[in-house]
Amino acid sequence: QQQVKQSPQSLIVQKGGISIINCAYENTAFDYFPWYQQFPGKGPALLIAIRPDVSEKKEGRFTISFNKSAKQFSLHIMDSQPGDSATYFCAASIALQANNLFFGTGTRLTVIP
Amino acid sequence: DADVTQTPRNRITKTGKRIMLECSQTKGHDRMYWYRQDPGLGLRLIYYSFDVKDINKGEISDGYSVSRQAQAKFSLSLESAIPNQTALYFCATSDSGGGNGYTFGSGTRLTVV
């Protein structure tokens, strides 16, 4: 059973466009929602994270939007660049436990020049 | 040097063979994890350890075992490899709070023939 559902599986965006990746969860005990970015041949790296006490968090061109009532969160990449081409994973955990990050299935983003 | 080093980077082994994947970290973190990545399935937790004397099963531990030799070293063993264990394996570490994210190694690509 997938604890965190992620869509789309793949995404192609023109340079300068907005990339949007969506995730949904069921476990209301989750209180930490990170996004990881993975380049080919590398391990995932933490990109940005949010806790449910805020509805949005922005770091540069990357923004997480969080809807607690809908149990959904999304990653927006503004002004997408070819260097953003990577696989993106959303995840969720119970922060105090932090013994397991439940990952989404990943989205392969390709930004076309 | 990388914060989390995995060896080997690639390995091809035969069905029924025992194989060990090694992980070492220089982050000084207490917590270490082994994940498996499969296309379309994201990352799934195999085992985790919160300190040298603490070993816990993750969601897909069957067919695997681990050893925490020191704070900085955490190895994963496949006692009798089978083809459906062909996957990309990642080691990760985190601090005790977990909220600062996980640091992943670059992965070991394992093929069981």
XYZ file of N, CA, C and O in Angstrom, chain B residues 5-13 18-24 34-36 46 64-67 69 73-78 85 87-91 107-111:
168
model
N 29.368 7.162 1.843
C 30.046 6.400 0.800
C 29.527 4.979 0.762
O 29.498 4.296 1.790
N 29.123 4.568 -0.421
C 28.647 3.203 -0.599
C 29.591 2.437 -1.505
O 30.052 2.962 -2.526
N 29.853 1.181 -1.146
C 30.656 0.310 -1.997
C 30.026 -1.066 -2.066
O 29.441 -1.534 -1.075
N 30.069 -1.729 -3.236
C 30.547 -1.196 -4.506
C 29.510 -0.289 -5.149
O 28.395 -0.201 -4.660
N 29.845 0.373 -6.244
C 28.881 1.196 -6.963
C 28.010 0.340 -7.880
O 26.835 0.629 -8.088
N 28.601 -0.691 -8.402
C 27.889 -1.629 -9.268
C 28.333 -3.042 -8.943
O 29.494 -3.268 -8.626
N 27.369 -3.969 -9.028
C 27.717 -5.355 -8.743
C 26.763 -6.265 -9.488
O 25.558 -6.060 -9.494
N 27.342 -7.265 -10.135
C 26.553 -8.320 -10.756
C 26.879 -9.601 -10.014
O 28.051 -9.945 -9.843
N 25.855 -10.305 -9.574
C 26.069 -11.524 -8.833
C 25.105 -12.605 -9.313
O 24.108 -12.311 -9.976
N 25.846 -15.039 -1.679
C 25.746 -14.075 -0.603
C 26.517 -12.825 -1.010
O 27.630 -12.918 -1.551
N 25.930 -11.676 -0.763
C 26.591 -10.440 -1.138
C 26.396 -9.399 -0.043
O 25.363 -9.369 0.633
N 27.421 -8.587 0.174
C 27.349 -7.534 1.169
C 27.562 -6.183 0.503
O 28.499 -6.010 -0.290
N 26.703 -5.252 0.845
C 26.852 -3.864 0.414
C 27.271 -3.050 1.641
O 26.683 -3.206 2.714
N 28.251 -2.198 1.431
C 28.787 -1.472 2.576
C 28.484 0.021 2.502
O 28.367 0.590 1.410
N 28.377 0.616 3.676
C 28.082 2.034 3.770
C 28.868 2.628 4.930
O 28.894 2.045 6.029
N 29.500 3.755 4.681
C 30.168 4.479 5.749
C 29.824 5.957 5.633
O 29.598 6.471 4.536
N 18.865 1.766 5.190
C 19.031 1.160 3.873
C 17.690 1.210 3.156
O 16.677 0.751 3.678
N 17.730 1.774 1.935
C 16.552 1.847 1.079
C 16.823 1.113 -0.224
O 17.954 1.014 -0.684
N 15.740 0.687 -0.810
C 15.804 0.068 -2.126
C 14.950 0.910 -3.087
O 13.829 1.319 -2.736
N 14.393 -0.806 3.958
C 14.715 -2.202 4.216
C 15.007 -2.407 5.710
O 14.400 -3.253 6.361
N 16.921 -9.960 3.521
C 18.039 -9.062 3.823
C 18.414 -9.153 5.300
O 17.587 -9.509 6.133
N 19.664 -8.816 5.594
C 20.105 -8.648 6.972
C 21.087 -7.484 6.997
O 21.599 -7.071 5.955
N 21.312 -6.933 8.185
C 22.212 -5.789 8.315
C 23.124 -5.982 9.507
O 22.861 -6.791 10.404
N 24.177 -5.188 9.502
C 25.111 -5.153 10.621
C 25.567 -3.722 10.814
O 25.969 -3.060 9.853
N 28.385 -2.023 12.383
C 29.706 -2.341 12.946
C 30.238 -1.218 13.828
O 31.064 -1.448 14.712
N 29.394 2.942 10.297
C 29.342 1.868 9.309
C 28.085 1.021 9.460
O 27.758 0.560 10.569
N 27.436 0.779 8.324
C 26.183 0.039 8.313
C 26.163 -0.771 7.025
O 26.126 -0.192 5.932
N 26.190 -2.094 7.140
C 26.254 -2.921 5.941
C 24.970 -3.705 5.751
O 24.285 -4.058 6.712
N 24.665 -3.971 4.501
C 23.459 -4.714 4.111
C 23.889 -6.000 3.430
O 24.739 -5.975 2.539
N 23.313 -7.121 3.847
C 23.658 -8.405 3.238
C 22.432 -9.062 2.621
O 21.330 -8.990 3.170
N 22.670 -9.674 1.479
C 21.677 -10.538 0.861
C 22.219 -11.956 1.051
O 23.256 -12.307 0.495
N 15.725 -9.221 -6.420
C 16.470 -8.271 -5.593
C 17.352 -7.357 -6.449
O 18.099 -6.527 -5.912
N 18.096 -4.222 -8.091
C 17.571 -2.887 -7.771
C 18.731 -1.957 -7.499
O 19.899 -2.339 -7.516
N 18.373 -0.700 -7.243
C 19.335 0.318 -6.807
C 19.177 0.456 -5.299
O 18.071 0.657 -4.795
N 20.282 0.306 -4.578
C 20.242 0.343 -3.123
C 20.919 1.608 -2.614
O 22.016 1.965 -3.048
N 20.252 2.264 -1.673
C 20.792 3.490 -1.096
C 20.916 3.370 0.415
O 20.016 2.878 1.095
N 22.026 3.865 0.896
C 22.239 4.055 2.320
C 21.985 5.523 2.626
O 22.265 6.397 1.781
N 24.521 5.325 -4.078
C 23.818 4.124 -4.465
C 24.708 2.994 -4.940
O 25.845 3.192 -5.372
N 24.177 1.781 -4.826
C 24.798 0.582 -5.391
C 23.789 -0.049 -6.335
O 22.674 -0.364 -5.926
N 24.194 -0.200 -7.588
C 23.313 -0.866 -8.552
C 23.641 -2.348 -8.536
O 24.735 -2.754 -8.919
N 22.695 -3.152 -8.067
C 22.890 -4.586 -7.926
C 22.056 -5.334 -8.961
O 20.859 -5.083 -9.099
N 22.704 -6.220 -9.676
C 22.018 -7.078 -10.636
C 22.241 -8.528 -10.230
O 23.386 -8.948 -10.060
